[in-house]
JSON list of C-alpha atoms in Angstrom, two decimals:
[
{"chain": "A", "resi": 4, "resn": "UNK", "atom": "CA", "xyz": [-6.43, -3.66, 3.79]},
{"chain": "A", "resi": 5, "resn": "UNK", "atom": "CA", "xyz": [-8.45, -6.49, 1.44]},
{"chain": "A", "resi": 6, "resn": "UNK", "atom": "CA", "xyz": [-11.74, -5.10, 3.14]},
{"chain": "A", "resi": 7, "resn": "UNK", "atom": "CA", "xyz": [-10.80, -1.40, 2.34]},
{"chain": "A", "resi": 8, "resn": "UNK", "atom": "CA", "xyz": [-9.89, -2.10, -1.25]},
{"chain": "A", "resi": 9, "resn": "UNK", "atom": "CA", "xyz": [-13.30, -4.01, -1.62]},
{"chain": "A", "resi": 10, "resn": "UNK", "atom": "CA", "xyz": [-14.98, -0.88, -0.49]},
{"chain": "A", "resi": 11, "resn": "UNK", "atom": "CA", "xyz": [-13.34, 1.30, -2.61]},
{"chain": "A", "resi": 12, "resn": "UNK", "atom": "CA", "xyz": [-14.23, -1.03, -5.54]},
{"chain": "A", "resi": 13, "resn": "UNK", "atom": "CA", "xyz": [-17.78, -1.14, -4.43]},
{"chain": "A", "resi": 14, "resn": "UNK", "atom": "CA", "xyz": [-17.87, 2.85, -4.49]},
{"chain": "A", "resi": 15, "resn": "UNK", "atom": "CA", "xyz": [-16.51, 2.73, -7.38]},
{"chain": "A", "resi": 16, "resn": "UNK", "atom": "CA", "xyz": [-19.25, 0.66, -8.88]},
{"chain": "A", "resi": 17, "resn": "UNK", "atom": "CA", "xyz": [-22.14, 2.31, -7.53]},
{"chain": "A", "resi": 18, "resn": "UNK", "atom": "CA", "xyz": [-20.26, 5.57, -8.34]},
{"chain": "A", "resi": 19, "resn": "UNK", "atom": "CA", "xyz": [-20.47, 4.62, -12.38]},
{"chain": "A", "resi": 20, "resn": "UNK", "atom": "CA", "xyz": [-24.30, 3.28, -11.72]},
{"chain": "A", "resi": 21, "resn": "UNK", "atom": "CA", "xyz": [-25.19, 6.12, -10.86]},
{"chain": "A", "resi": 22, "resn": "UNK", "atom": "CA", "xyz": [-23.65, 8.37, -13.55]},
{"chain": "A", "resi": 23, "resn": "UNK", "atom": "CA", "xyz": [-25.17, 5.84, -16.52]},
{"chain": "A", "resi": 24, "resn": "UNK", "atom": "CA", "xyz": [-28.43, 6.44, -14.40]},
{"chain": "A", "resi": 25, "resn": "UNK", "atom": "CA", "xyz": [-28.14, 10.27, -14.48]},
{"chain": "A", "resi": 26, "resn": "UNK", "atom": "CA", "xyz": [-27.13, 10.35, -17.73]},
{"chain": "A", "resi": 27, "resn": "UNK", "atom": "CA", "xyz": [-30.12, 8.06, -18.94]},
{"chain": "A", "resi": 28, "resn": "UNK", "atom": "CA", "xyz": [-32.58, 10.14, -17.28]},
{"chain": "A", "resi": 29, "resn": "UNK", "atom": "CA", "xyz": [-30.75, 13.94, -18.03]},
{"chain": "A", "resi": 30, "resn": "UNK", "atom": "CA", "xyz": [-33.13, 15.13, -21.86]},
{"chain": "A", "resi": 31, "resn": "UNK", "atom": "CA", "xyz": [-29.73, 17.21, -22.66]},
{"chain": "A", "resi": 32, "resn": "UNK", "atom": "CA", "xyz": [-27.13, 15.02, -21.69]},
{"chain": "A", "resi": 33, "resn": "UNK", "atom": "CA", "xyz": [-24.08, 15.85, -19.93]},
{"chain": "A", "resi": 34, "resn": "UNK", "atom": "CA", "xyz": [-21.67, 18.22, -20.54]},
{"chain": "A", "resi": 35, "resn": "UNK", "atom": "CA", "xyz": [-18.01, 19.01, -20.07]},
{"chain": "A", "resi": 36, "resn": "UNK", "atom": "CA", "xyz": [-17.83, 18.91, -15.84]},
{"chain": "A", "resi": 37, "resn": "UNK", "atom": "CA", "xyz": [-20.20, 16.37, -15.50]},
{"chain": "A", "resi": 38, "resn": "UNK", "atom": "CA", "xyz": [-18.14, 13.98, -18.12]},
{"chain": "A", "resi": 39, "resn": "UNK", "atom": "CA", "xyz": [-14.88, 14.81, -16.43]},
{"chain": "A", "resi": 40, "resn": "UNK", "atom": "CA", "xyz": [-15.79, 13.03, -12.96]},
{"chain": "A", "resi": 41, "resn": "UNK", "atom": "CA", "xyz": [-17.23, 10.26, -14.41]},
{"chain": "A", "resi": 42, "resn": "UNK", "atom": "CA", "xyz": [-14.63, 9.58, -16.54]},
{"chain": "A", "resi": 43, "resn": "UNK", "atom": "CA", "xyz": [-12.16, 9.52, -13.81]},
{"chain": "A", "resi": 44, "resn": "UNK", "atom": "CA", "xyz": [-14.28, 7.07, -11.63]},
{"chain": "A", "resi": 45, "resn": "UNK", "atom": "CA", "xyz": [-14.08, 4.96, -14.75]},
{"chain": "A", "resi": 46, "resn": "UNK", "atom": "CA", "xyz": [-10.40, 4.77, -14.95]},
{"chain": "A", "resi": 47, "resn": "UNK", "atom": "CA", "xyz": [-10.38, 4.32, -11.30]},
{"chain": "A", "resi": 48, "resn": "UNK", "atom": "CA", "xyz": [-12.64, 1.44, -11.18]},
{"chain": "A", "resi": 49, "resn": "UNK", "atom": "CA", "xyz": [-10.48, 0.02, -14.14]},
{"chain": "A", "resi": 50, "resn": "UNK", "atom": "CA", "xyz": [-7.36, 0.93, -13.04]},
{"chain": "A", "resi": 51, "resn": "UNK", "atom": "CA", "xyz": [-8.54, -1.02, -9.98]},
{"chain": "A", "resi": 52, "resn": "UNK", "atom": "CA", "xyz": [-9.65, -4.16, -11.47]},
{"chain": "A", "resi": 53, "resn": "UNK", "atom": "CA", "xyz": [-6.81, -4.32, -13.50]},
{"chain": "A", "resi": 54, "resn": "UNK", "atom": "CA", "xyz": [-4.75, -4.61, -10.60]},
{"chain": "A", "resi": 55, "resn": "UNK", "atom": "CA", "xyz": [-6.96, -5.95, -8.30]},
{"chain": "A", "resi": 56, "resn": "UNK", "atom": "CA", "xyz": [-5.33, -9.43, -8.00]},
{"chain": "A", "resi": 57, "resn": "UNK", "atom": "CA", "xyz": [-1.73, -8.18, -6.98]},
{"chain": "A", "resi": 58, "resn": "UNK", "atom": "CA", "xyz": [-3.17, -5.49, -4.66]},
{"chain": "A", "resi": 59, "resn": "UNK", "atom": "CA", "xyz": [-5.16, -8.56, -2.78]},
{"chain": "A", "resi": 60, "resn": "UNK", "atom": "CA", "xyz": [-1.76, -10.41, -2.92]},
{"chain": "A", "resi": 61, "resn": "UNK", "atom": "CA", "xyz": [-0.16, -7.90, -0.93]},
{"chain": "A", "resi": 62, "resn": "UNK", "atom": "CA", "xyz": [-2.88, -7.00, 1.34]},
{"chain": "A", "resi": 63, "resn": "UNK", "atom": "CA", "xyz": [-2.25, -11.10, 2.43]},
{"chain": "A", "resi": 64, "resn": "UNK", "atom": "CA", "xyz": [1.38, -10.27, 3.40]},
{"chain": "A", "resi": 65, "resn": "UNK", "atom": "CA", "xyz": [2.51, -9.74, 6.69]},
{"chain": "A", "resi": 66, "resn": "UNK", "atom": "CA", "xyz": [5.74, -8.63, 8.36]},
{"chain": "A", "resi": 67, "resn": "UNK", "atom": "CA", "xyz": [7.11, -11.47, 10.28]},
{"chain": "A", "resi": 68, "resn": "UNK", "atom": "CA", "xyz": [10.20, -9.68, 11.80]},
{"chain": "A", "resi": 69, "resn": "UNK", "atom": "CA", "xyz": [13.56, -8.52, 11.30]},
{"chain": "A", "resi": 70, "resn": "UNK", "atom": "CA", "xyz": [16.08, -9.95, 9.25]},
{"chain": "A", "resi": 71, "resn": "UNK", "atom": "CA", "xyz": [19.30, -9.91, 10.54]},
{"chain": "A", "resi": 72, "resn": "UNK", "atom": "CA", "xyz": [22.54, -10.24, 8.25]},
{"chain": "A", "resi": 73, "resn": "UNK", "atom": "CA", "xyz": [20.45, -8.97, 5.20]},
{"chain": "A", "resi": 74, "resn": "UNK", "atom": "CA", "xyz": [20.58, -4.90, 5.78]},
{"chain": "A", "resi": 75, "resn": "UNK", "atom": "CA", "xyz": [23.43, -4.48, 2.99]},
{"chain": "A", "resi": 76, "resn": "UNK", "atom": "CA", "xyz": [26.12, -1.66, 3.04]},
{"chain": "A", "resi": 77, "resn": "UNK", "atom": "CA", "xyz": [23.06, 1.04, 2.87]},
{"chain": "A", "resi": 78, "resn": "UNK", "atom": "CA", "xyz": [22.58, 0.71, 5.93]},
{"chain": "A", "resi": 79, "resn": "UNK", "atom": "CA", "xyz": [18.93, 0.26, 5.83]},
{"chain": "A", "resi": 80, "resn": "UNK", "atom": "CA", "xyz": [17.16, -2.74, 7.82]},
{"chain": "A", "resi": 81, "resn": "UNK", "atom": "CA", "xyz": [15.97, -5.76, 6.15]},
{"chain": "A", "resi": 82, "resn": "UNK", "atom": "CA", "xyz": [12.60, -7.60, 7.37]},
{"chain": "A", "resi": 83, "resn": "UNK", "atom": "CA", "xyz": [10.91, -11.11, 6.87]},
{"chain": "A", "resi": 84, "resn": "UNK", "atom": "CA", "xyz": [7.74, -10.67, 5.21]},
{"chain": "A", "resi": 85, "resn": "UNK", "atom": "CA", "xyz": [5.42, -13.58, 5.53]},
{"chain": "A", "resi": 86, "resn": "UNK", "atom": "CA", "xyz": [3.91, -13.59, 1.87]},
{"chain": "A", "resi": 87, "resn": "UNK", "atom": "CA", "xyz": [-0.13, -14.80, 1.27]},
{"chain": "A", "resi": 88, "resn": "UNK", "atom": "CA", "xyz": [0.92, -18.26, 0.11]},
{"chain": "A", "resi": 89, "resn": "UNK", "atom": "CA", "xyz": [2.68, -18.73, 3.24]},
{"chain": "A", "resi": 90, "resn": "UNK", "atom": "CA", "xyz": [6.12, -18.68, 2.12]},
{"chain": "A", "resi": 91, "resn": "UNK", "atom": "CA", "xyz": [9.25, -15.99, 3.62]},
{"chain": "A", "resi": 92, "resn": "UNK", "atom": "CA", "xyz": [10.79, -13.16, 1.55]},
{"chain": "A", "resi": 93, "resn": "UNK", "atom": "CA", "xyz": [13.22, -10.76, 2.84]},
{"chain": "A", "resi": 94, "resn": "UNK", "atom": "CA", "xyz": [12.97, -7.13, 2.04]},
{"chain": "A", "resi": 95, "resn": "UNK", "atom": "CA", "xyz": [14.70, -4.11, 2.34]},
{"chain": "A", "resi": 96, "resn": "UNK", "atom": "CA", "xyz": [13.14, -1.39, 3.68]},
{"chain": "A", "resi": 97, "resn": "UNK", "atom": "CA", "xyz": [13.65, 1.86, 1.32]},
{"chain": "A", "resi": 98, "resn": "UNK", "atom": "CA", "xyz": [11.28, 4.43, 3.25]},
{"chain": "A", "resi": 99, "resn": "UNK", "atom": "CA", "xyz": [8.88, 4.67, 6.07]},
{"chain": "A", "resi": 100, "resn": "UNK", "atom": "CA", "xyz": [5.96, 6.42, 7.25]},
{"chain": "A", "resi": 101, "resn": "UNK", "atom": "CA", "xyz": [4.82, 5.75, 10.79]},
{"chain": "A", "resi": 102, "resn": "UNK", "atom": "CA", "xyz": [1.14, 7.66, 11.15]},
{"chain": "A", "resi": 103, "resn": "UNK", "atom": "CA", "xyz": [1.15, 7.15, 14.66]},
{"chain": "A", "resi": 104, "resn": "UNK", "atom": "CA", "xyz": [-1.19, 4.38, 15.99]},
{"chain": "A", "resi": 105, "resn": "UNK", "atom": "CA", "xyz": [-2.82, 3.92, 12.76]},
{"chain": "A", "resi": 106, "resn": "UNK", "atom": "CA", "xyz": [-0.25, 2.08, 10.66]},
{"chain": "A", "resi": 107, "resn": "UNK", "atom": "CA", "xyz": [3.43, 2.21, 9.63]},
{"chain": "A", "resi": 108, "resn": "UNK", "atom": "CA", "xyz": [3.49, 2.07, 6.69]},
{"chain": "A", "resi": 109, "resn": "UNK", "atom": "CA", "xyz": [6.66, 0.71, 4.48]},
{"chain": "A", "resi": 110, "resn": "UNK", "atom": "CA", "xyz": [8.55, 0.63, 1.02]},
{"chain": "A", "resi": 111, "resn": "UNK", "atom": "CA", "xyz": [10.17, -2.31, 0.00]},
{"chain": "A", "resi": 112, "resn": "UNK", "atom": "CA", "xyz": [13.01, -3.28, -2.13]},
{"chain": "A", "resi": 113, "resn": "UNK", "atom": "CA", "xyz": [13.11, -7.32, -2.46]},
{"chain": "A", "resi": 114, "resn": "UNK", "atom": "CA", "xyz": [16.20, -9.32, -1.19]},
{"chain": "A", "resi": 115, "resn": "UNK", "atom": "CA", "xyz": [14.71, -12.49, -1.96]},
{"chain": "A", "resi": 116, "resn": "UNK", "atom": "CA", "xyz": [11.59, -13.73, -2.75]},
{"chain": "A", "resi": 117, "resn": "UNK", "atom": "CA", "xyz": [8.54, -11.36, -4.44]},
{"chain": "A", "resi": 118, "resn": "UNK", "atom": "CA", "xyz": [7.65, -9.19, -1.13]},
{"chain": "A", "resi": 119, "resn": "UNK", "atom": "CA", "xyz": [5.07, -6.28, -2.11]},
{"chain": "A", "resi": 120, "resn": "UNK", "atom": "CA", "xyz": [6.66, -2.69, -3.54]},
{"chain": "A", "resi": 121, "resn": "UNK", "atom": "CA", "xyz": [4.34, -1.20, 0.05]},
{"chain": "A", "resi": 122, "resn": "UNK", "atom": "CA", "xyz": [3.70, -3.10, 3.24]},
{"chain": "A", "resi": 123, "resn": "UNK", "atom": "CA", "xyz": [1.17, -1.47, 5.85]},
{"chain": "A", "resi": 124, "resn": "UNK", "atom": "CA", "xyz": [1.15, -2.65, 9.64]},
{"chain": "A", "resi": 125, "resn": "UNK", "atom": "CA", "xyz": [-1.29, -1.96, 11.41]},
{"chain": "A", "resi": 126, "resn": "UNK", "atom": "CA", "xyz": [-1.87, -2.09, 15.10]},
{"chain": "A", "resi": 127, "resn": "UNK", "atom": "CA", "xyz": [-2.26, -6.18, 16.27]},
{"chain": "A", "resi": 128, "resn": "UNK", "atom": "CA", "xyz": [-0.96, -7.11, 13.39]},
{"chain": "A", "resi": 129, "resn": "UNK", "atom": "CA", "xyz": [2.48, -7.86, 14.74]},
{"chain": "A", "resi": 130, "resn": "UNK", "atom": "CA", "xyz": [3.93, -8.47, 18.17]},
{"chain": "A", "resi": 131, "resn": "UNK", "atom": "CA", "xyz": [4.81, -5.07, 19.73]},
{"chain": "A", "resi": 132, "resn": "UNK", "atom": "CA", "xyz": [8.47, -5.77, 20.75]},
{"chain": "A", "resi": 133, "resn": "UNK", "atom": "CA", "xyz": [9.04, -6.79, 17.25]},
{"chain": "A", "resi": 134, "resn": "UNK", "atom": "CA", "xyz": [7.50, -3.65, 16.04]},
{"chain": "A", "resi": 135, "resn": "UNK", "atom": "CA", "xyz": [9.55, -1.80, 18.84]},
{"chain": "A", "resi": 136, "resn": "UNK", "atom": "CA", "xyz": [12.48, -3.74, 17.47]},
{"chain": "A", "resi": 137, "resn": "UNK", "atom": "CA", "xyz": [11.66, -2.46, 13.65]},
{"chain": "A", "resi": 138, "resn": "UNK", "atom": "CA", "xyz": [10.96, 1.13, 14.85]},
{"chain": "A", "resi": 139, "resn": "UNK", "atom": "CA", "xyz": [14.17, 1.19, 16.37]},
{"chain": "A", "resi": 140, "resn": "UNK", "atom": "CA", "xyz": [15.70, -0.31, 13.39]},
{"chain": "A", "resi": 141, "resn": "UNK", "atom": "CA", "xyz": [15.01, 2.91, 11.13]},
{"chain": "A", "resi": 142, "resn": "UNK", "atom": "CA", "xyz": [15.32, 5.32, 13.29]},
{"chain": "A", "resi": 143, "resn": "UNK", "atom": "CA", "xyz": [19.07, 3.90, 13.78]},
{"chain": "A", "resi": 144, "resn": "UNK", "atom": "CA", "xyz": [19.37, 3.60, 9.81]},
{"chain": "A", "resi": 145, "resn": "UNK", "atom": "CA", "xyz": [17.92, 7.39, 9.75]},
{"chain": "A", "resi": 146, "resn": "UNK", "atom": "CA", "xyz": [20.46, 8.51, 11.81]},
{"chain": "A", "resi": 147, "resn": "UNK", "atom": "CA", "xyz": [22.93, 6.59, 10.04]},
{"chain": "A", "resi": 148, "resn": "UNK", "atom": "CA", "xyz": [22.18, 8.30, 6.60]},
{"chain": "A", "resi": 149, "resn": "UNK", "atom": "CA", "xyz": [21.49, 11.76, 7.91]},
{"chain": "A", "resi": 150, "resn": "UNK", "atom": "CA", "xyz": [25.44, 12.95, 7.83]},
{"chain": "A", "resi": 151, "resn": "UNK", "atom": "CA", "xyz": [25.95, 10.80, 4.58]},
{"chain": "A", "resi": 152, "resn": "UNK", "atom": "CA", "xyz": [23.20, 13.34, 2.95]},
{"chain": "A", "resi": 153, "resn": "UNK", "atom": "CA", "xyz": [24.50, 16.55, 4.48]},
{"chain": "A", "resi": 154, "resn": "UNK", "atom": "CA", "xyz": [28.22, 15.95, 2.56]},
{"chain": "A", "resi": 155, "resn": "UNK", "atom": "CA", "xyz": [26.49, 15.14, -0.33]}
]
């Protein structure tokens, strides 16, 4: 995840090189749809920055298995996230997204601790009977909710 936001900074940068290059060397300037793009990269590449240190922060985390006792009356399992510094948290998971072998990807609602808002596993990057264990985990808490949204 750290080496994928990198890259997306470094496009970024050589993105808005490029543009203060064209621009230098275009004798009319730009006009409306070439500004438009280049503004956008911009805010991109800022927006990026700006939040660059909690993004690497969370790309440190880890999940570090279920935690039992902490699901609350929603129903909804809660896991131990191993945090960059080392430390536990416990989180509750408020959505999933499982895109097959590539990741599963999870939202997060803190319990304790400062766990990420988004926590992606990917494949190796947790035992696979504790992922089996997780995947298990929402599908029961899917199944769990489904009837409670059909009588609402």
């Amino acid at each position: 995840m750290a080496l994928f936001l990198a890259g997306e900074l470094a496009a970024l940068a050589l993105l808005a090189r490029e543009a203060a290059w064209s621009l230098a060397r275009s004798p009319e300037g730009w006009g409306l749809a070439q500004w438009l793009p280049a503004l956008a990269a911009a805010a991109a590449g800022g927006w990026l920055l700006s939040h660059w240190p909690a993004l690497w922060r969370a790309a440190g985390c880890t999940y570090a298995g279920l935690a039992p006792g902490h699901g609350g009356a929603a129903g909804r399992p809660a896991i131990l996230v191993r945090l960059h510094t080392g430390a536990d948290a416990v989180a509750r998971v408020a959505g999933s997204w499982d895109l097959g072998g590539l990741a599963l990807v999870l939202a997060l609602e803190p319990a304790s601790g400062t766990p990420p808002r988004t926590l992606i596993i990917g494949p190796g990057a947790a035992a696979s009977d504790s992922l089996r264990a997780l995947r298990r985990a929402l599908g029961a808490a899917r199944r769990e909710q489904a009837p409670a949204r059909e009588a609402a």
